[in-house]
Amino acid sequence: MTNTATLPAPPASDQPVRIRIEGMNCAGCVGKVEAALAQTEGVVTAEVSLTGAMALVHGQGLDAEALVEAVRSTGFDAVPLLRRETLTERREAMERRRQQTVKKWRSRVIVGALIWLPLETLHWFGGMMGIDAHHGNWLWFSVIGATVALFYLGSAFYASAWKAARVRTTNMDTLISIGATAAFLLSIANLARMQQSGHDGVQLPLYFTEAAGLLTLISIGHWLESSMTARAGVALRELLALQPEEVTRLAAPTDHDGKTLPTEEVMPGDLILVKPGERVAIDGEIVSGSTSIDESVVTGESIPVDRDEGGMVVAGSLNLTGRLVVKSSTDGSSTTLARIAEIVLNAQSGKTQIHRLADKVSSIFVPAVLGVAAVTVLVWGFLVGDWTTGIISATTVLVISCPCALGLATPTAVMVGSGAASRKGILVRSAEALERASAVSAIAFDKTGTLTLGKPQVVQAEDEVLATAAAIASASTHPLSVAIVEAARDRGLTVPPAGNTAETPGVGLVGMVMGEQVEIISEAKAAEREIALPETPDDASVSAVVRSGTLAGVIAFRDEPREEAVGLIESLREQGIEPHLLSGDRPGVVESIAARLGIDPANAHGGLSPEEKVTMVRTLSGDRRSEPMDDAAGRTPTPQRKRVTLAMVGDGINDAAALAEAGAAGGIGIAIGTGANVAIESAGVVIPGDRITSLGELLAIGRLTMRTIKQNLTLSFMYNTMAIPAAAFGLLGVHGPIIAALAMALSDTCVIGNSLRLAARLRRPGPIE
């Protein structure tokens, strides 16, 4: 066990705490750890990943050492991750854990096969070779072989079962340990009776071969499981491998040689050399050189883009043609690629609602199976009078009931789905977001920068008004502000200096220009302040420029729909998903864009403030919080609305609250990757900014992932539903434990294989359907 007692105790924190856990091997283990963490002071939620061997704990005033002790109290080793791991460290830890697990079970399989196969051959074919495997030295060969198998192969199962017993609980290894031990001890008892009665006595059934075979076959199942689970997680390991482990740091852009150092030692401002054919190791700005660069790791788009001096590059992208010197904008451990990997890891560590249900079933499954096994022994012994059959049937029940497949049904599929999404530039923050994406029945789009290009053009403005507006607009990244600045530059206008600028989402900009307060406000805000505006085109967006409280003029804009947006809307409608358009823009503009995109005019909602967008999201979701209050009765009586899984898609600061509300209402917030940071942080999913069609890919991946999860769970439940009664009634015969071990290994293989089938499907070129 890893000893962390010498580490300094970290302070209590409101930040999430991640803990690496060793030794878990079933859904019951996960449930025990989660229950222990949930009882720790300050914990709000605790999610434990079986496949990732990790716990992610959220709460207030979290004490990492207390959380580790809680995990250790359940019998598992735990180490707190007190700092963010580098991609290299994370990749090496995953690979080391994978190799250790595979090696552990492979060695047991080899030893078990060397013992069991000769015993099984003698058992079935000994008579043909003139060997009596049931008497004399050959019988003792079976006894010794089974004993070695019990101690060597069984040691892993006994150790795990003992850990569980120490904290007064059970796990799947409890079933295996009791089953194998019961078969072995029954054989010892029968052998003793035969020795006492002499060679002419009654031949009693011996299960030494079956005990060795049972442990060998279950070890084979674990070996296949660990190997196939590793394959299911290949997408994350590939992602982690995209950032180079070392970089060349230069003293100046003109240097040709530099110093090689680990990527994690890079600091902001360092100059990093990137040669043609190398991957970019850090985020930063090109200060020397030009190139074509493959950014598919971030955007999902395989077509290279050109970058020259002043352009930005991101970690993980591939430099194709030219020599670059990049000025780092982050440290080596906080790159875009590192954040992407963090999001993918969080998603794979998280749980869907259906996964939580499966965990609840697993938590009571093992005790229930122990009860069934006990009843089986008693019924066969007291009512039928056949204790031998009772013990063998009970052993078969214990072995065939192991809930491995149930524990693997959801996490393997989520691992594949979230990994496939990341390869297409789609970042799914949680497993629940992926689950909700599969059930979306309505989508609310922001207009600007989402369904439109987000590059509005100024179509009407006086030069003086435009120059004054550009002074404060230069401090904003809003598409309308960018359009104002570009229009002023194109006209060659002199823009005065500005100060004390501030931006209020849904309201506008304010700042000081030449000693006067200047505001850029929306048409709706101008109407609230009773500022009369001149006539402008109905299909144009309008902003008012106010100087010292008096209207100085207006600026009119037009924004074109994205070329691919029409096809996306048509595809969504064919799938039965109802599109809506929400915008703070004037209703006429919103209706015009909706008509061009094929959105029902009744679903075009314009003139919305950020607060009204939140209310609209609640309304579309069927959330009763959106209903008006009545002073006398509390709420105005309205018909019960059907709950809808709504996706809200946006990119701006003014969309952040609506994105968060969509998640809170049981739907999903989807941010455009090129949008504002606050919008991205508020969303459950981030899609590439230049590929709105990736929204369709997200929904398809969500549906396929949930379909695979349901198939896996159906396989698991059907297996146990049919297997347990057959075992309890003795229908599998005297070789029941061996058949049970084969069936359990087969069920695990079927579940993981089904998830790998999903992986193969998502890797195929072309659209995902």
XYZ file of C-alpha atoms in Angstrom, residues 201-638:
438
model
C -16.455 -48.124 -0.302
C -18.919 -45.929 -2.093
C -17.363 -43.621 -4.707
C -18.258 -40.096 -3.618
C -18.089 -37.096 -5.980
C -14.849 -35.088 -5.798
C -14.538 -31.536 -7.123
C -10.813 -30.853 -6.945
C -10.634 -30.450 -10.718
C -13.734 -28.234 -10.677
C -12.285 -26.006 -7.917
C -9.087 -25.471 -9.914
C -11.058 -24.950 -13.124
C -13.417 -22.519 -11.441
C -10.598 -20.222 -10.305
C -8.778 -20.571 -13.639
C -11.812 -19.694 -15.737
C -12.698 -16.712 -13.559
C -9.085 -15.541 -13.826
C -9.357 -15.854 -17.604
C -12.494 -13.724 -17.438
C -10.684 -11.042 -15.429
C -7.728 -11.165 -17.833
C -9.982 -10.687 -20.863
C -11.929 -8.015 -18.991
C -8.805 -6.008 -18.114
C -7.454 -6.295 -21.673
C -10.727 -5.272 -23.308
C -11.403 -2.472 -20.830
C -7.984 -1.062 -21.668
C -8.978 -1.054 -25.330
C -12.199 0.793 -24.474
C -10.121 3.585 -22.899
C -7.719 3.958 -25.810
C -9.247 7.295 -26.919
C -8.219 9.036 -23.705
C -4.724 7.562 -23.815
C -4.390 8.715 -27.435
C -5.483 12.181 -26.364
C -2.944 12.252 -23.554
C -0.200 11.222 -25.964
C -0.778 14.218 -28.259
C 1.236 16.628 -26.105
C 5.012 16.138 -26.493
C 6.861 15.279 -23.297
C 9.759 17.635 -24.096
C 10.179 21.003 -25.814
C 13.040 23.160 -27.071
C 13.141 26.548 -25.334
C 14.896 29.436 -27.122
C 16.460 32.554 -25.656
C 15.359 34.664 -28.669
C 13.245 34.112 -31.813
C 16.388 34.205 -33.986
C 18.124 31.381 -32.105
C 18.573 28.090 -33.934
C 19.455 25.943 -30.951
C 17.925 25.954 -27.526
C 17.598 24.007 -24.328
C 15.530 20.841 -24.095
C 13.275 20.628 -21.029
C 10.130 18.777 -19.901
C 6.893 20.318 -21.151
C 5.547 20.746 -17.613
C 8.427 23.161 -16.849
C 7.344 25.625 -19.545
C 6.183 28.962 -18.120
C 4.135 31.764 -19.722
C 6.327 33.917 -21.940
C 8.812 31.164 -22.834
C 9.812 30.936 -26.492
C 9.320 27.402 -27.818
C 10.673 26.029 -31.085
C 8.276 23.866 -33.124
C 9.788 22.177 -36.178
C 7.834 20.878 -39.189
C 6.250 17.519 -38.420
C 6.233 18.132 -34.655
C 3.212 18.571 -32.445
C 2.795 21.865 -30.629
C 3.387 21.334 -26.914
C 1.883 24.547 -25.509
C -0.738 27.205 -26.219
C 0.687 30.452 -27.468
C 1.269 33.107 -30.133
C 3.496 32.675 -33.174
C 6.302 35.260 -32.979
C 8.316 33.910 -35.891
C 7.471 31.784 -38.916
C 4.398 30.636 -40.806
C 2.931 27.211 -41.476
C -0.092 25.046 -42.211
C -1.313 23.421 -39.052
C -3.666 20.526 -38.275
C -5.948 21.531 -35.371
C -8.296 18.558 -35.573
C -7.550 17.651 -31.944
C -9.428 20.798 -30.888
C -11.824 21.507 -33.745
C -12.493 18.025 -35.099
C -11.859 19.472 -38.567
C -9.159 17.609 -40.503
C -8.512 20.367 -43.079
C -5.279 22.231 -42.151
C -5.377 25.976 -41.525
C -2.690 28.566 -42.274
C -1.010 30.394 -39.392
C 1.616 33.133 -39.473
C 3.112 35.679 -37.083
C 0.554 36.902 -34.574
C -1.590 33.785 -35.000
C -2.482 31.551 -32.069
C -1.755 27.845 -31.785
C -2.946 25.257 -29.287
C -1.231 22.283 -27.690
C -1.689 19.003 -29.518
C -2.026 20.551 -32.982
C 0.389 19.308 -35.660
C 2.831 21.674 -37.398
C 2.875 20.537 -41.019
C 5.168 22.755 -43.069
C 7.134 25.609 -41.456
C 9.498 26.343 -38.582
C 7.713 28.197 -35.769
C 8.734 30.044 -32.654
C 5.794 30.196 -30.255
C 5.515 32.450 -27.212
C 3.770 30.403 -24.530
C 0.577 31.859 -23.077
C 0.185 29.167 -20.384
C 2.349 26.892 -18.323
C 2.962 23.389 -19.648
C 0.372 21.777 -17.377
C -2.525 24.139 -18.145
C -2.783 23.915 -21.916
C -5.966 23.579 -23.930
C -5.126 19.919 -24.461
C -4.720 19.402 -20.704
C -8.122 20.995 -20.101
C -9.670 18.824 -22.815
C -8.176 15.719 -21.205
C -9.499 16.882 -17.824
C -13.002 17.278 -19.236
C -12.912 13.854 -20.909
C -11.591 12.226 -17.719
C -14.338 13.882 -15.653
C -16.945 12.641 -18.103
C -15.599 9.099 -17.931
C -15.487 9.249 -14.127
C -19.055 10.534 -13.915
C -22.275 8.555 -13.892
C -25.524 8.567 -15.743
C -28.848 8.158 -13.963
C -29.138 4.642 -15.347
C -25.629 3.880 -14.020
C -26.644 5.024 -10.538
C -29.645 2.709 -10.731
C -27.388 -0.195 -11.717
C -25.073 0.592 -8.787
C -28.021 0.524 -6.367
C -29.027 -2.882 -7.703
C -25.428 -4.130 -7.366
C -25.171 -2.900 -3.769
C -27.946 -5.272 -2.648
C -27.208 -7.984 -5.191
C -24.371 -9.797 -3.404
C -26.193 -10.113 -0.034
C -29.263 -11.312 -1.927
C -27.228 -13.956 -3.753
C -25.718 -15.154 -0.467
C -29.269 -15.548 0.813
C -30.302 -17.528 -2.273
C -27.255 -19.790 -1.885
C -28.071 -20.422 1.790
C -31.684 -21.270 0.966
C -30.491 -23.592 -1.830
C -28.313 -25.588 0.578
C -31.046 -25.829 3.199
C -33.778 -26.851 0.761
C -31.643 -29.534 -0.910
C -30.368 -30.748 2.462
C -33.478 -30.812 4.622
C -36.273 -31.251 2.082
C -34.541 -33.387 -0.561
C -31.937 -34.978 1.693
C -29.090 -34.429 -0.763
C -26.527 -32.194 0.915
C -23.895 -32.832 -1.753
C -26.136 -31.547 -4.552
C -27.173 -28.673 -2.288
C -23.575 -27.562 -1.743
C -22.705 -27.882 -5.457
C -25.870 -26.021 -6.486
C -25.166 -23.277 -3.945
C -21.585 -23.030 -5.210
C -22.939 -22.706 -8.745
C -25.319 -19.940 -7.608
C -22.457 -18.018 -5.996
C -20.221 -18.233 -9.047
C -22.797 -17.644 -11.754
C -24.267 -14.617 -9.984
C -21.144 -12.426 -9.880
C -22.250 -8.922 -10.975
C -19.108 -8.083 -12.990
C -21.046 -7.510 -16.190
C -23.517 -5.256 -14.387
C -20.694 -3.090 -13.081
C -19.073 -2.802 -16.519
C -22.248 -2.217 -18.535
C -22.341 1.586 -18.220
C -18.748 2.822 -17.673
C -17.306 0.990 -20.683
C -19.944 2.464 -23.007
C -19.529 5.973 -21.541
C -15.756 5.665 -21.917
C -16.170 4.808 -25.593
C -18.805 7.493 -26.260
C -17.000 10.377 -24.575
C -13.714 9.313 -26.177
C -15.298 9.258 -29.640
C -16.796 12.702 -29.041
C -13.413 14.112 -28.013
C -11.834 12.841 -31.242
C -14.376 14.952 -33.136
C -13.601 18.049 -31.087
C -16.724 17.680 -28.912
C -16.036 18.001 -25.185
C -18.582 16.274 -22.960
C -18.113 17.424 -19.371
C -20.072 14.644 -17.675
C -21.598 11.247 -18.307
C -24.985 12.718 -17.422
C -24.608 15.292 -20.221
C -24.053 12.434 -22.680
C -27.138 10.673 -21.330
C -29.248 13.809 -21.694
C -27.953 14.394 -25.229
C -29.520 11.066 -26.177
C -32.959 12.223 -25.045
C -33.073 15.762 -26.487
C -36.468 16.519 -28.027
C -36.142 20.315 -28.423
C -33.228 22.667 -29.033
C -33.128 26.397 -28.322
C -30.484 28.237 -30.336
C -29.002 31.616 -29.681
C -28.846 33.494 -32.972
C -25.658 35.505 -33.237
C -22.551 33.356 -33.656
C -24.513 30.153 -33.324
C -26.820 29.772 -36.325
C -25.418 32.885 -37.941
C -21.789 33.518 -38.834
C -21.371 35.777 -35.809
C -19.726 38.344 -38.079
C -22.349 41.053 -38.500
C -21.666 43.885 -40.902
C -22.512 47.535 -40.265
C -25.033 48.526 -42.947
C -26.043 51.972 -41.622
C -24.201 54.482 -39.429
C -22.960 58.067 -39.575
C -19.174 58.479 -39.446
C -19.112 60.523 -36.239
C -21.480 58.124 -34.460
C -19.452 55.137 -35.651
C -16.119 56.611 -34.483
C -17.523 57.454 -31.052
C -18.995 53.960 -30.686
C -15.744 52.337 -31.821
C -13.901 54.066 -28.963
C -15.676 51.969 -26.312
C -16.451 48.952 -28.546
C -12.737 48.206 -28.868
C -12.807 46.923 -25.257
C -15.450 44.268 -26.059
C -15.335 40.926 -27.897
C -19.064 40.905 -28.672
C -19.658 40.349 -32.406
C -21.486 43.697 -32.751
C -18.588 45.492 -31.049
C -16.109 43.799 -33.376
C -18.247 44.862 -36.364
C -18.246 48.487 -35.177
C -14.467 48.570 -34.790
C -13.904 46.927 -38.187
C -16.320 49.316 -39.918
C -14.569 52.344 -38.393
C -11.207 51.002 -39.535
C -12.484 50.255 -43.044
C -13.765 53.816 -43.347
C -10.437 55.198 -42.140
C -12.060 57.028 -39.212
C -10.083 58.498 -36.340
C -11.215 56.795 -33.168
C -10.849 58.851 -29.976
C -9.402 57.297 -26.800
C -11.791 55.867 -24.218
C -11.618 54.881 -20.568
C -13.639 53.252 -17.778
C -15.425 50.965 -20.204
C -17.789 48.327 -18.857
C -20.060 45.733 -20.467
C -23.382 44.511 -19.121
C -24.792 41.359 -20.767
C -28.054 42.045 -22.571
C -27.749 45.799 -21.974
C -24.673 47.124 -23.750
C -21.447 49.091 -23.260
C -20.628 52.264 -21.357
C -17.414 54.287 -21.161
C -15.914 57.756 -21.068
C -14.960 59.370 -24.398
C -13.516 62.895 -24.496
C -14.892 63.602 -21.030
C -18.436 62.469 -21.854
C -20.253 59.273 -20.997
C -20.986 57.236 -24.099
C -23.263 54.209 -24.197
C -24.063 51.604 -26.823
C -27.423 50.059 -25.913
C -29.906 47.724 -27.522
C -33.118 48.837 -29.149
C -35.105 47.327 -26.258
C -33.143 49.262 -23.643
C -33.592 52.453 -25.631
C -37.355 51.855 -25.605
C -37.295 51.291 -21.832
C -35.564 54.649 -21.424
C -38.074 56.245 -23.818
C -35.389 57.159 -26.340
C -37.027 57.470 -29.748
C -35.027 55.901 -32.588
C -35.232 56.732 -36.302
C -36.586 54.164 -38.748
C -34.232 51.356 -39.772
C -34.666 48.236 -41.954
C -36.885 45.608 -40.316
C -34.378 42.825 -40.999
C -31.444 44.681 -39.429
C -30.271 44.687 -35.824
C -30.043 48.122 -34.244
C -27.911 49.596 -31.480
C -28.352 53.096 -30.144
C -25.362 55.328 -29.352
C -26.109 57.653 -26.456
C -23.833 60.534 -25.487
C -24.414 62.204 -22.096
C -27.947 60.805 -21.981
C -28.918 62.060 -25.454
C -29.268 59.974 -28.601
C -26.275 60.549 -30.861
C -27.378 58.126 -33.581
C -28.000 54.498 -34.443
C -25.968 51.711 -35.987
C -27.701 48.997 -38.047
C -26.214 45.517 -38.604
C -26.926 42.416 -40.633
C -25.618 38.916 -39.958
C -25.831 36.037 -42.447
C -26.888 32.500 -41.468
C -24.235 29.799 -41.518
C -24.303 27.872 -44.766
C -24.604 24.522 -42.963
C -27.289 25.718 -40.518
C -30.191 25.104 -42.926
C -29.209 21.449 -43.339
C -28.802 21.062 -39.572
C -32.275 22.444 -38.830
C -33.807 20.210 -41.504
C -32.043 17.169 -40.040
C -33.239 17.976 -36.521
C -36.844 18.305 -37.657
C -36.628 14.947 -39.454
C -35.525 13.418 -36.131
C -38.549 14.902 -34.380
C -36.478 17.537 -32.553
C -38.192 20.936 -32.450
C -35.834 23.913 -33.045
C -36.345 27.295 -31.370
C -34.526 30.581 -31.886
C -33.872 32.811 -28.840
C -32.279 36.204 -29.263
C -31.953 39.609 -27.730
C -32.217 41.022 -31.242
C -35.362 42.759 -32.469
C -38.232 40.369 -33.299
C -38.260 41.291 -36.992
C -34.622 40.274 -37.395
C -35.140 37.022 -35.504
C -38.199 36.108 -37.563
C -36.332 36.878 -40.794
C -33.413 34.612 -39.839
C -35.820 31.893 -38.647
C -37.644 31.934 -41.990
C -34.385 31.588 -43.909
C -33.342 28.642 -41.694
C -36.679 26.823 -41.846
C -37.653 27.404 -38.213
C -41.347 27.794 -37.436
C -42.109 31.537 -36.955
C -43.937 30.618 -33.735
C -40.609 29.340 -32.389
C -38.729 32.571 -33.155
C -38.410 34.584 -29.935
C -36.772 37.998 -30.210
C -36.112 40.922 -27.901
C -35.146 38.688 -24.968
C -32.955 39.861 -22.108
C -30.647 37.293 -20.441
C -33.234 36.894 -17.695
C -36.006 36.377 -20.243
C -33.883 33.751 -22.007
C -33.673 31.879 -18.704
C -37.454 32.081 -18.312
C -37.931 30.881 -21.889
C -35.629 27.914 -21.257
C -37.731 27.001 -18.234
C -40.923 27.324 -20.256
C -39.666 25.184 -23.117
C -38.422 22.592 -20.600
C -41.849 22.369 -18.976
C -40.445 23.727 -15.705
C -43.248 25.148 -13.550
C -40.869 27.732 -12.110
C -41.524 29.754 -15.279
C -45.227 30.184 -14.446
C -46.433 33.566 -13.169
C -47.090 33.925 -9.463
C -50.544 34.752 -8.134
C -50.744 36.879 -4.982
C -53.665 34.986 -3.517
C -53.116 31.383 -4.516
C -49.356 31.282 -4.893
C -49.423 30.169 -8.535
C -51.810 30.813 -11.372
C -53.506 27.513 -12.230
C -52.248 26.197 -15.582
